PDB file of C-alpha atoms in Angstrom:
ATOM      1  CA  MET V   1      90.186 155.546  98.717  1.00  0.00           C
ATOM      2  CA  PRO V   2      92.428 152.334  97.855  1.00  0.00           C
ATOM      3  CA  GLU V   3      90.481 150.228  99.967  1.00  0.00           C
ATOM      4  CA  GLN V   4      86.911 151.518  97.870  1.00  0.00           C
ATOM      5  CA  HIS V   5      88.447 150.876  94.809  1.00  0.00           C
ATOM      6  CA  ASP V   6      89.570 147.126  95.681  1.00  0.00           C
ATOM      7  CA  ARG V   7      86.279 146.757  96.951  1.00  0.00           C
ATOM      8  CA  HIS V   8      84.448 147.786  94.011  1.00  0.00           C
ATOM      9  CA  ALA V   9      87.000 145.797  91.635  1.00  0.00           C
ATOM     10  CA  ASP V  10      85.998 142.607  93.712  1.00  0.00           C
ATOM     11  CA  ILE V  11      81.993 143.344  93.350  1.00  0.00           C
ATOM     12  CA  ALA V  12      82.696 143.801  89.603  1.00  0.00           C
ATOM     13  CA  SER V  13      84.714 140.557  89.456  1.00  0.00           C
ATOM     14  CA  ARG V  14      82.331 138.013  91.151  1.00  0.00           C
ATOM     15  CA  PRO V  15      79.952 137.887  88.014  1.00  0.00           C
ATOM     16  CA  LEU V  16      83.046 136.879  86.026  1.00  0.00           C
ATOM     17  CA  ARG V  17      84.620 134.268  88.762  1.00  0.00           C
ATOM     18  CA  ARG V  18      80.661 132.971  88.837  1.00  0.00           C
ATOM     19  CA  GLU V  19      80.366 132.354  84.832  1.00  0.00           C
ATOM     20  CA  LEU V  20      83.997 130.548  85.057  1.00  0.00           C
ATOM     21  CA  ALA V  21      83.030 128.353  87.974  1.00  0.00           C
ATOM     22  CA  ARG V  22      79.726 127.332  86.322  1.00  0.00           C
ATOM     23  CA  ARG V  23      81.327 126.659  82.956  1.00  0.00           C
ATOM     24  CA  CYS V  24      84.475 124.686  84.375  1.00  0.00           C
ATOM     25  CA  ARG V  25      81.905 122.815  86.553  1.00  0.00           C
ATOM     26  CA  ALA V  26      79.734 121.922  83.811  1.00  0.00           C
ATOM     27  CA  LEU V  27      83.047 120.578  81.873  1.00  0.00           C
ATOM     28  CA  THR V  28      84.042 118.393  85.327  1.00  0.00           C
ATOM     29  CA  GLU V  29      80.504 117.676  85.451  1.00  0.00           C
ATOM     30  CA  ALA V  30      80.528 116.150  82.001  1.00  0.00           C
ATOM     31  CA  ARG V  31      80.529 112.479  81.312  1.00  0.00           C
ATOM     32  CA  TRP V  32      83.015 112.525  78.383  1.00  0.00           C
ATOM     33  CA  PHE V  33      85.227 114.279  80.693  1.00  0.00           C
ATOM     34  CA  ALA V  34      85.477 111.748  83.623  1.00  0.00           C
ATOM     35  CA  LEU V  35      85.978 108.891  80.870  1.00  0.00           C
ATOM     36  CA  ALA V  36      88.894 110.840  79.389  1.00  0.00           C
ATOM     37  CA  VAL V  37      90.474 111.329  82.888  1.00  0.00           C
ATOM     38  CA  PHE V  38      89.723 107.628  83.556  1.00  0.00           C
ATOM     39  CA  ALA V  39      91.854 106.434  80.355  1.00  0.00           C
ATOM     40  CA  VAL V  40      94.839 108.662  81.067  1.00  0.00           C
ATOM     41  CA  ILE V  41      94.887 107.167  84.483  1.00  0.00           C
ATOM     42  CA  LEU V  42      94.771 103.608  82.962  1.00  0.00           C
ATOM     43  CA  LEU V  43      97.323 104.549  80.208  1.00  0.00           C
ATOM     44  CA  ASN V  44      99.512 105.900  83.558  1.00  0.00           C
ATOM     45  CA  ALA V  45      99.147 102.341  84.834  1.00  0.00           C
ATOM     46  CA  ALA V  46      99.907 100.531  81.531  1.00  0.00           C
ATOM     47  CA  LEU V  47     102.922 102.581  80.990  1.00  0.00           C
ATOM     48  CA  LEU V  48     104.188 101.692  84.829  1.00  0.00           C
ATOM     49  CA  GLY V  49     103.739  97.644  83.868  1.00  0.00           C
ATOM     50  CA  VAL V  50     105.576  98.020  80.529  1.00  0.00           C
ATOM     51  CA  GLU V  51     108.702  99.709  82.555  1.00  0.00           C
ATOM     52  CA  THR V  52     108.743  96.695  84.236  1.00  0.00           C
ATOM     53  CA  TYR V  53     110.217  94.426  81.407  1.00  0.00           C
ATOM     54  CA  SER V  54     113.864  95.610  80.833  1.00  0.00           C
ATOM     55  CA  GLY V  55     114.210  95.162  77.288  1.00  0.00           C
ATOM     56  CA  LEU V  56     110.900  97.480  76.598  1.00  0.00           C
ATOM     57  CA  ALA V  57     111.830  99.776  78.815  1.00  0.00           C
ATOM     58  CA  ALA V  58     115.287 100.317  76.811  1.00  0.00           C
ATOM     59  CA  GLN V  59     114.137 100.229  73.271  1.00  0.00           C
ATOM     60  CA  TRP V  60     111.034 102.418  74.308  1.00  0.00           C
ATOM     61  CA  HIS V  61     112.431 104.918  76.511  1.00  0.00           C
ATOM     62  CA  HIS V  62     111.987 108.120  74.701  1.00  0.00           C
ATOM     63  CA  TRP V  63     108.457 107.603  73.665  1.00  0.00           C
ATOM     64  CA  LEU V  64     108.016 105.968  77.319  1.00  0.00           C
ATOM     65  CA  ARG V  65     109.320 109.653  78.629  1.00  0.00           C
ATOM     66  CA  GLN V  66     107.178 111.372  76.348  1.00  0.00           C
ATOM     67  CA  ALA V  67     103.820 109.580  76.987  1.00  0.00           C
ATOM     68  CA  GLU V  68     104.816 110.346  80.739  1.00  0.00           C
ATOM     69  CA  HIS V  69     105.199 114.151  80.018  1.00  0.00           C
ATOM     70  CA  VAL V  70     101.571 113.602  78.306  1.00  0.00           C
ATOM     71  CA  CYS V  71     100.015 112.395  81.144  1.00  0.00           C
ATOM     72  CA  LEU V  72     101.510 114.595  83.564  1.00  0.00           C
ATOM     73  CA  ALA V  73     100.240 117.532  81.495  1.00  0.00           C
ATOM     74  CA  ALA V  74      96.613 115.984  81.678  1.00  0.00           C
ATOM     75  CA  PHE V  75      96.526 115.454  85.067  1.00  0.00           C
ATOM     76  CA  THR V  76      97.856 119.207  85.577  1.00  0.00           C
ATOM     77  CA  ALA V  77      94.983 120.333  83.111  1.00  0.00           C
ATOM     78  CA  GLU V  78      92.614 118.409  84.788  1.00  0.00           C
ATOM     79  CA  ILE V  79      93.197 119.559  88.362  1.00  0.00           C
ATOM     80  CA  LEU V  80      93.478 123.254  87.205  1.00  0.00           C
ATOM     81  CA  VAL V  81      89.794 122.792  85.633  1.00  0.00           C
ATOM     82  CA  ARG V  82      88.971 121.425  89.090  1.00  0.00           C
ATOM     83  CA  LEU V  83      90.241 124.288  90.985  1.00  0.00           C
ATOM     84  CA  LEU V  84      88.498 126.894  88.391  1.00  0.00           C
ATOM     85  CA  ALA V  85      85.134 125.039  89.007  1.00  0.00           C
ATOM     86  CA  TYR V  86      85.380 126.663  92.745  1.00  0.00           C
ATOM     87  CA  ALA V  87      86.284 129.959  91.616  1.00  0.00           C
ATOM     88  CA  ASP V  88      83.365 131.744  93.267  1.00  0.00           C
ATOM     89  CA  ARG V  89      83.828 129.322  96.795  1.00  0.00           C
ATOM     90  CA  PRO V  90      87.320 128.270  96.707  1.00  0.00           C
ATOM     91  CA  ARG V  91      86.784 127.049 100.513  1.00  0.00           C
ATOM     92  CA  GLU V  92      84.568 124.356  99.221  1.00  0.00           C
ATOM     93  CA  PHE V  93      87.121 122.905  97.379  1.00  0.00           C
ATOM     94  CA  TRP V  94      89.202 121.516 100.398  1.00  0.00           C
ATOM     95  CA  LYS V  95      85.723 119.835 101.899  1.00  0.00           C
ATOM     96  CA  ASP V  96      86.416 117.058  99.446  1.00  0.00           C
ATOM     97  CA  PRO V  97      89.204 114.800 100.192  1.00  0.00           C
ATOM     98  CA  TRP V  98      89.647 113.439  96.888  1.00  0.00           C
ATOM     99  CA  ASN V  99      90.351 117.252  95.510  1.00  0.00           C
ATOM    100  CA  SER V 100      93.045 117.465  98.177  1.00  0.00           C
ATOM    101  CA  PHE V 101      94.604 114.023  97.443  1.00  0.00           C
ATOM    102  CA  ASP V 102      94.928 114.874  93.802  1.00  0.00           C
ATOM    103  CA  LEU V 103      95.974 117.808  94.101  1.00  0.00           C
ATOM    104  CA  VAL V 104      98.671 116.680  95.980  1.00  0.00           C
ATOM    105  CA  VAL V 105      99.769 113.883  93.554  1.00  0.00           C
ATOM    106  CA  VAL V 106     100.046 116.035  90.730  1.00  0.00           C
ATOM    107  CA  LEU V 107     101.996 119.291  92.972  1.00  0.00           C
ATOM    108  CA  CYS V 108     104.606 116.196  94.031  1.00  0.00           C
ATOM    109  CA  ALA V 109     105.756 115.779  90.584  1.00  0.00           C
ATOM    110  CA  PHE V 110     106.531 119.475  89.994  1.00  0.00           C
ATOM    111  CA  VAL V 111     108.853 119.207  93.371  1.00  0.00           C
ATOM    112  CA  PRO V 112     112.789 118.785  92.389  1.00  0.00           C
ATOM    113  CA  VAL V 113     113.688 116.500  95.069  1.00  0.00           C
ATOM    114  CA  VAL V 114     110.760 113.875  93.584  1.00  0.00           C
ATOM    115  CA  ARG V 115     111.540 114.296  90.024  1.00  0.00           C
ATOM    116  CA  GLU V 116     115.061 113.788  90.781  1.00  0.00           C
ATOM    117  CA  ASN V 117     114.450 110.386  92.469  1.00  0.00           C
ATOM    118  CA  ALA V 118     113.109 107.560  90.158  1.00  0.00           C
ATOM    119  CA  THR V 119     112.104 105.513  93.346  1.00  0.00           C
ATOM    120  CA  VAL V 120     109.836 108.174  94.481  1.00  0.00           C
ATOM    121  CA  LEU V 121     108.547 109.405  90.931  1.00  0.00           C
ATOM    122  CA  ARG V 122     107.686 105.641  90.276  1.00  0.00           C
ATOM    123  CA  LEU V 123     105.740 105.187  93.764  1.00  0.00           C
ATOM    124  CA  LEU V 124     104.085 108.789  92.905  1.00  0.00           C
ATOM    125  CA  ARG V 125     102.889 107.467  89.874  1.00  0.00           C
ATOM    126  CA  LEU V 126     101.505 104.342  90.923  1.00  0.00           C
ATOM    127  CA  ALA V 127      99.455 106.783  93.500  1.00  0.00           C
ATOM    128  CA  ARG V 128      97.926 107.985  90.598  1.00  0.00           C
ATOM    129  CA  VAL V 129      96.228 104.695  89.654  1.00  0.00           C
ATOM    130  CA  LEU V 130      94.514 105.135  93.258  1.00  0.00           C
ATOM    131  CA  ARG V 131      92.527 107.857  91.452  1.00  0.00           C
ATOM    132  CA  THR V 132      90.734 105.466  89.770  1.00  0.00           C
ATOM    133  CA  ALA V 133      88.599 105.218  92.571  1.00  0.00           C
ATOM    134  CA  ARG V 134      87.148 109.108  92.006  1.00  0.00           C
ATOM    135  CA  PHE V 135      85.433 107.662  89.082  1.00  0.00           C
ATOM    136  CA  LEU V 136      84.282 104.245  90.415  1.00  0.00           C
ATOM    137  CA  PRO V 137      81.426 104.840  93.221  1.00  0.00           C
ATOM    138  CA  GLN V 138      81.831 101.116  94.677  1.00  0.00           C
ATOM    139  CA  VAL V 139      85.573 100.892  94.863  1.00  0.00           C
ATOM    140  CA  ARG V 140      85.250 104.768  96.227  1.00  0.00           C
ATOM    141  CA  ILE V 141      82.771 103.324  99.148  1.00  0.00           C
ATOM    142  CA  VAL V 142      85.173  99.892  99.700  1.00  0.00           C
ATOM    143  CA  LEU V 143      87.991 102.819 100.308  1.00  0.00           C
ATOM    144  CA  VAL V 144      86.280 104.960 102.793  1.00  0.00           C
ATOM    145  CA  ALA V 145      84.828 101.928 104.320  1.00  0.00           C
ATOM    146  CA  VAL V 146      88.223 100.845 104.868  1.00  0.00           C
ATOM    147  CA  VAL V 147      89.170 104.249 106.519  1.00  0.00           C
ATOM    148  CA  ARG V 148      86.466 104.649 108.488  1.00  0.00           C
ATOM    149  CA  SER V 149      86.988 100.656 109.788  1.00  0.00           C
ATOM    150  CA  LEU V 150      90.631 101.765 111.187  1.00  0.00           C
ATOM    151  CA  PRO V 151      89.797 102.442 114.485  1.00  0.00           C
ATOM    152  CA  GLY V 152      87.533  99.277 115.062  1.00  0.00           C
ATOM    153  CA  THR V 153      90.508  97.729 113.368  1.00  0.00           C
ATOM    154  CA  LEU V 154      93.059  98.998 116.153  1.00  0.00           C
ATOM    155  CA  SER V 155      90.848  97.717 118.910  1.00  0.00           C
ATOM    156  CA  PHE V 156      90.737  94.146 117.045  1.00  0.00           C
ATOM    157  CA  LEU V 157      94.476  94.008 116.693  1.00  0.00           C
ATOM    158  CA  LEU V 158      94.756  95.066 120.317  1.00  0.00           C
ATOM    159  CA  VAL V 159      92.703  92.546 121.673  1.00  0.00           C
ATOM    160  CA  GLY V 160      94.466  90.020 118.939  1.00  0.00           C
ATOM    161  CA  ALA V 161      97.764  90.915 120.435  1.00  0.00           C
ATOM    162  CA  LEU V 162      97.016  90.156 123.672  1.00  0.00           C
ATOM    163  CA  LEU V 163      95.019  86.831 122.940  1.00  0.00           C
ATOM    164  CA  LEU V 164      98.544  86.224 120.879  1.00  0.00           C
ATOM    165  CA  TYR V 165     100.745  86.548 124.251  1.00  0.00           C
ATOM    166  CA  VAL V 166      98.474  85.104 126.521  1.00  0.00           C
ATOM    167  CA  TYR V 167      98.489  81.829 124.813  1.00  0.00           C
ATOM    168  CA  ALA V 168     102.055  82.253 123.520  1.00  0.00           C
ATOM    169  CA  MET V 169     103.252  82.259 127.114  1.00  0.00           C
ATOM    170  CA  VAL V 170     101.031  79.317 128.057  1.00  0.00           C
ATOM    171  CA  GLY V 171     102.577  77.320 124.944  1.00  0.00           C
ATOM    172  CA  TRP V 172     105.615  78.256 126.126  1.00  0.00           C
ATOM    173  CA  VAL V 173     105.185  76.644 129.166  1.00  0.00           C
ATOM    174  CA  PHE V 174     103.629  73.684 128.375  1.00  0.00           C
ATOM    175  CA  PHE V 175     105.745  72.636 124.768  1.00  0.00           C
ATOM    176  CA  GLY V 176     109.028  75.256 125.166  1.00  0.00           C
ATOM    177  CA  ARG V 177     111.296  71.735 126.471  1.00  0.00           C
ATOM    178  CA  GLN V 178     109.695  69.557 124.168  1.00  0.00           C
ATOM    179  CA  ASP V 179     108.952  71.295 120.710  1.00  0.00           C
ATOM    180  CA  PRO V 180     111.596  74.647 121.261  1.00  0.00           C
ATOM    181  CA  GLU V 181     111.416  74.835 117.247  1.00  0.00           C
ATOM    182  CA  HIS V 182     107.905  76.491 117.827  1.00  0.00           C
ATOM    183  CA  TYR V 183     107.417  77.561 121.173  1.00  0.00           C
ATOM    184  CA  GLY V 184     111.352  77.771 122.846  1.00  0.00           C
ATOM    185  CA  SER V 185     111.034  81.820 123.423  1.00  0.00           C
ATOM    186  CA  ILE V 186     107.954  84.004 123.331  1.00  0.00           C
ATOM    187  CA  GLY V 187     108.840  85.243 120.072  1.00  0.00           C
ATOM    188  CA  ARG V 188     108.525  81.462 118.056  1.00  0.00           C
ATOM    189  CA  ALA V 189     105.393  81.161 120.030  1.00  0.00           C
ATOM    190  CA  VAL V 190     103.732  84.031 118.961  1.00  0.00           C
ATOM    191  CA  LEU V 191     105.060  83.362 114.812  1.00  0.00           C
ATOM    192  CA  THR V 192     103.746  79.836 115.657  1.00  0.00           C
ATOM    193  CA  LEU V 193     100.040  80.730 116.867  1.00  0.00           C
ATOM    194  CA  PHE V 194      99.999  83.928 114.388  1.00  0.00           C
ATOM    195  CA  LEU V 195     100.248  80.873 111.329  1.00  0.00           C
ATOM    196  CA  LEU V 196      97.664  78.759 113.170  1.00  0.00           C
ATOM    197  CA  MET V 197      95.493  81.584 113.460  1.00  0.00           C
ATOM    198  CA  THR V 198      94.487  80.735 109.435  1.00  0.00           C
ATOM    199  CA  LEU V 199      94.211  77.035 110.669  1.00  0.00           C
ATOM    200  CA  ASP V 200      97.365  76.206 108.183  1.00  0.00           C
ATOM    201  CA  GLY V 201      98.932  73.450 109.932  1.00  0.00           C
ATOM    202  CA  ILE V 202      96.562  72.967 112.957  1.00  0.00           C
ATOM    203  CA  GLY V 203      96.255  69.212 112.441  1.00  0.00           C
ATOM    204  CA  ASP V 204     100.177  68.834 112.555  1.00  0.00           C
ATOM    205  CA  ALA V 205     100.355  71.131 115.659  1.00  0.00           C
ATOM    206  CA  VAL V 206      97.650  68.936 117.447  1.00  0.00           C
ATOM    207  CA  HIS V 207      99.134  65.846 117.149  1.00  0.00           C
ATOM    208  CA  SER V 208     102.144  66.784 118.287  1.00  0.00           C
ATOM    209  CA  GLY V 209     100.928  68.495 121.146  1.00  0.00           C
ATOM    210  CA  LEU V 210      98.761  65.091 121.574  1.00  0.00           C
ATOM    211  CA  GLU V 211     102.362  63.464 122.110  1.00  0.00           C
ATOM    212  CA  VAL V 212     103.267  65.766 125.125  1.00  0.00           C
ATOM    213  CA  SER V 213      99.738  65.855 127.116  1.00  0.00           C
ATOM    214  CA  ARG V 214      96.397  65.130 126.129  1.00  0.00           C
ATOM    215  CA  TRP V 215      95.449  68.837 127.816  1.00  0.00           C
ATOM    216  CA  SER V 216      96.797  70.285 124.423  1.00  0.00           C
ATOM    217  CA  LEU V 217      93.834  69.372 122.621  1.00  0.00           C
ATOM    218  CA  LEU V 218      91.478  71.911 124.753  1.00  0.00           C
ATOM    219  CA  TYR V 219      94.773  74.176 124.449  1.00  0.00           C
ATOM    220  CA  TYR V 220      94.500  74.156 120.630  1.00  0.00           C
ATOM    221  CA  ALA V 221      90.866  73.727 120.898  1.00  0.00           C
ATOM    222  CA  SER V 222      90.103  77.109 122.565  1.00  0.00           C
ATOM    223  CA  TYR V 223      92.793  79.141 120.796  1.00  0.00           C
ATOM    224  CA  VAL V 224      91.217  78.146 117.327  1.00  0.00           C
ATOM    225  CA  LEU V 225      87.394  79.021 118.745  1.00  0.00           C
ATOM    226  CA  LEU V 226      88.777  82.696 119.736  1.00  0.00           C
ATOM    227  CA  ALA V 227      91.148  83.569 117.360  1.00  0.00           C
ATOM    228  CA  SER V 228      89.882  81.869 114.085  1.00  0.00           C
ATOM    229  CA  PHE V 229      86.359  82.097 114.447  1.00  0.00           C
ATOM    230  CA  VAL V 230      85.472  84.982 117.253  1.00  0.00           C
ATOM    231  CA  LEU V 231      88.074  87.577 116.431  1.00  0.00           C
ATOM    232  CA  VAL V 232      87.795  86.953 112.524  1.00  0.00           C
ATOM    233  CA  ASN V 233      83.819  87.210 112.993  1.00  0.00           C
ATOM    234  CA  VAL V 234      84.368  90.656 115.108  1.00  0.00           C
ATOM    235  CA  LEU V 235      87.001  92.059 112.477  1.00  0.00           C
ATOM    236  CA  ILE V 236      84.396  90.875 109.531  1.00  0.00           C
ATOM    237  CA  GLY V 237      81.434  92.593 111.577  1.00  0.00           C
ATOM    238  CA  VAL V 238      83.412  96.099 111.983  1.00  0.00           C
ATOM    239  CA  VAL V 239      84.390  96.006 108.130  1.00  0.00           C
ATOM    240  CA  ILE V 240      80.391  95.559 107.339  1.00  0.00           C
ATOM    241  CA  THR V 241      79.893  98.462 109.457  1.00  0.00           C
ATOM    242  CA  SER V 242      81.904 100.820 108.152  1.00  0.00           C
ATOM    243  CA  LEU V 243      80.774  99.699 104.662  1.00  0.00           C
ATOM    244  CA  GLU V 244      77.160 100.443 105.344  1.00  0.00           C
ATOM    245  CA  GLU V 245      78.292 103.632 106.972  1.00  0.00           C
ATOM    246  CA  ALA V 246      80.380 104.539 103.839  1.00  0.00           C
ATOM    247  CA  ARG V 247      77.660 103.634 101.418  1.00  0.00           C
ATOM    248  CA  GLU V 248      74.867 106.158 103.910  1.00  0.00           C
ATOM    249  CA  LEU V 249      77.768 108.671 103.554  1.00  0.00           C
ATOM    250  CA  GLU V 250      77.958 108.492  99.642  1.00  0.00           C
ATOM    251  CA  ASN V 251      74.350 108.386  99.251  1.00  0.00           C
ATOM    252  CA  ASP V 252      73.940 111.606 101.573  1.00  0.00           C
ATOM    253  CA  GLU V 253      76.708 113.824  99.360  1.00  0.00           C
ATOM    254  CA  PRO V 254      74.222 114.075  96.128  1.00  0.00           C
ATOM    255  CA  ALA V 255      71.400 115.196  98.293  1.00  0.00           C
ATOM    256  CA  GLY V 256      73.478 117.535 100.269  1.00  0.00           C
ATOM    257  CA  ALA V 257      75.193 118.832  97.002  1.00  0.00           C
ATOM    258  CA  ALA V 258      71.620 119.214  95.424  1.00  0.00           C
ATOM    259  CA  ALA V 259      70.477 121.273  98.865  1.00  0.00           C
ATOM    260  CA  ALA V 260      73.469 123.467  98.892  1.00  0.00           C
ATOM    261  CA  GLY V 261      73.670 124.355  94.964  1.00  0.00           C
ATOM    262  CA  ASP V 262      75.155 127.306  93.677  1.00  0.00           C
ATOM    263  CA  PRO V 263      75.190 130.570  95.597  1.00  0.00           C
ATOM    264  CA  PRO V 264      71.873 132.869  94.584  1.00  0.00           C
ATOM    265  CA  ASP V 265      73.064 136.004  92.598  1.00  0.00           C
ATOM    266  CA  GLY V 266      71.251 139.301  92.572  1.00  0.00           C
ATOM    267  CA  GLU V 267      69.217 138.382  89.120  1.00  0.00           C
ATOM    268  CA  HIS V 268      68.063 135.498  90.502  1.00  0.00           C
ATOM    269  CA  LEU V 269      66.772 136.651  93.648  1.00  0.00           C
ATOM    270  CA  ALA V 270      65.171 139.660  91.835  1.00  0.00           C
ATOM    271  CA  GLY V 271      63.351 136.968  89.758  1.00  0.00           C
ATOM    272  CA  ARG V 272      62.229 134.952  92.726  1.00  0.00           C
ATOM    273  CA  ILE V 273      60.855 138.223  94.246  1.00  0.00           C
ATOM    274  CA  ALA V 274      58.770 139.232  91.239  1.00  0.00           C
ATOM    275  CA  ALA V 275      57.222 135.756  91.106  1.00  0.00           C
ATOM    276  CA  ALA V 276      56.313 135.823  94.433  1.00  0.00           C
ATOM    277  CA  ARG V 277      54.643 139.226  94.103  1.00  0.00           C
ATOM    278  CA  ARG V 278      52.936 138.159  91.140  1.00  0.00           C
ATOM    279  CA  ALA V 279      51.974 134.865  93.138  1.00  0.00           C
ATOM    280  CA  LEU V 280      50.139 137.342  96.130  1.00  0.00           C
ATOM    281  CA  ASP V 281      48.808 139.688  93.647  1.00  0.00           C
ATOM    282  CA  GLU V 282      46.786 136.644  92.467  1.00  0.00           C
ATOM    283  CA  LEU V 283      45.966 135.505  95.717  1.00  0.00           C
ATOM    284  CA  GLU V 284      44.602 138.583  96.556  1.00  0.00           C
ATOM    285  CA  ARG V 285      42.670 138.935  93.292  1.00  0.00           C
ATOM    286  CA  ASP V 286      41.045 135.190  93.819  1.00  0.00           C
ATOM    287  CA  LEU V 287      40.175 136.307  97.459  1.00  0.00           C
ATOM    288  CA  GLY V 288      38.459 139.259  95.965  1.00  0.00           C
ATOM    289  CA  GLN V 289      35.939 137.105  93.510  1.00  0.00           C
ATOM    290  CA  VAL V 290      35.379 134.670  96.307  1.00  0.00           C
ATOM    291  CA  ALA V 291      34.366 137.612  98.707  1.00  0.00           C
ATOM    292  CA  ALA V 292      32.268 139.496  96.394  1.00  0.00           C
ATOM    293  CA  PRO V 293      29.152 137.098  95.831  1.00  0.00           C
ATOM    294  CA  ARG V 294      29.025 136.788  99.721  1.00  0.00           C
ATOM    295  CA  ALA V 295      28.628 140.259 100.497  1.00  0.00           C
ATOM    296  CA  ARG V 296      26.009 140.422  97.536  1.00  0.00           C
ATOM    297  CA  GLN V 297      24.003 137.584  99.574  1.00  0.00           C
ATOM    298  CA  ALA V 298      24.383 139.111 103.093  1.00  0.00           C
ATOM    299  CA  ALA V 299      22.782 142.322 101.444  1.00  0.00           C
ATOM    300  CA  LEU V 300      19.857 140.852 100.027  1.00  0.00           C
ATOM    301  CA  VAL V 301      19.416 138.918 103.738  1.00  0.00           C
ATOM    302  CA  VAL V 302      19.592 141.934 105.794  1.00  0.00           C
ATOM    303  CA  PRO V 303      16.479 143.785 104.285  1.00  0.00           C
ATOM    304  CA  THR V 304      13.934 140.666 104.358  1.00  0.00           C
ATOM    305  CA  VAL V 305      15.050 140.345 107.935  1.00  0.00           C
ATOM    306  CA  VAL V 306      14.366 144.379 108.511  1.00  0.00           C
ATOM    307  CA  GLY V 307      11.147 144.213 106.482  1.00  0.00           C
ATOM    308  CA  ARG V 308       9.731 141.075 107.827  1.00  0.00           C
ATOM    309  CA  PRO V 309       6.233 141.365 109.599  1.00  0.00           C
ATOM    310  CA  ALA V 310       5.928 140.959 113.430  1.00  0.00           C
ATOM    311  CA  SER V 311       5.007 137.934 115.435  1.00  0.00           C
ATOM    312  CA  GLY V 312       1.899 137.667 117.532  1.00  0.00           C
ATOM    313  CA  PRO V 313       4.095 138.819 120.949  1.00  0.00           C
ATOM    314  CA  ALA V 314       5.263 141.573 119.436  1.00  0.00           C
ATOM    315  CA  ARG V 315       1.796 143.153 118.108  1.00  0.00           C
ATOM    316  CA  ALA V 316       0.158 142.429 121.601  1.00  0.00           C
ATOM    317  CA  ARG V 317       3.271 144.110 123.268  1.00  0.00           C
ATOM    318  CA  ARG V 318       2.446 147.498 120.715  1.00  0.00           C
ATOM    319  CA  ARG V 319      -1.033 147.465 121.313  1.00  0.00           C
ATOM    320  CA  THR V 320      -0.941 147.727 124.951  1.00  0.00           C
ATOM    321  CA  SER V 321       2.129 150.636 124.844  1.00  0.00           C
ATOM    322  CA  ARG V 322      -0.823 152.701 122.642  1.00  0.00           C
ATOM    323  CA  ARG V 323      -3.480 152.119 124.969  1.00  0.00           C
ATOM    324  CA  ARG V 324      -1.615 153.188 127.884  1.00  0.00           C
ATOM    325  CA  ARG V 325      -0.623 156.412 125.727  1.00  0.00           C
TER     326      ARG V 325
END
């Protein structure tokens, strides 16, 4: 009995949750709501910038604290509205990574350990600025592209580290004694080659190498070709590919949301069934109207065929049968 009562109560509360979710979803999708949240995020960023000036922070300390509380209240109200927008389907809330990010950022502000640590609290408030990407599609695409390019970037870093190590060892062998300041150890050689990857000071390095050996020109030319051109172009290709994938993913999300739609309720299904029945009745009526003239034409043709005079061979056969009788 208690289980049946709970089941009936859950069934009765479904329309209320669906209506609440529909209204909150309409609120979160409104343009003014997005602009208001975006303005609060910009206000939070401005407050962080003002606090870097010690004179203004000391003079307006009370008002800055009040403004921070107002921003936190606005963010809390926003995340509550977004949670209620998924009241009829709570699992869908966690499928959007931006919802999880917003919820974590807001909830951390209420953790006692975080609120007591000023440095962590400032970093948390700084993380709120990243929420502007939620309301700027192009920025969101760039951030998604950066995240998706991480596996390719790790492979690039591995190849780059291997290249730096090989050339650093070769540089230590050839220039370690003559130029110990830059190639005296493997660490200094790696640091020197890492700075040369940006072509900063490559001219001075080539001139210094030519004083040691003419083969140093081949060393630096091959390094610049591989490190500054090949590897950098590979990294650019990885980022561009991830950017295209992020743009396609961003374009597919509205289509998927439109295809999924809201879960149908009983009244909606009943309306669709009634419309289908009316369509079938109209189709049956139209088929009957088309079939009626054809039936009348067939009825007129059959008597004509039956009552048509017999042909010559048929009359001859009839006469022969009569004579035999």
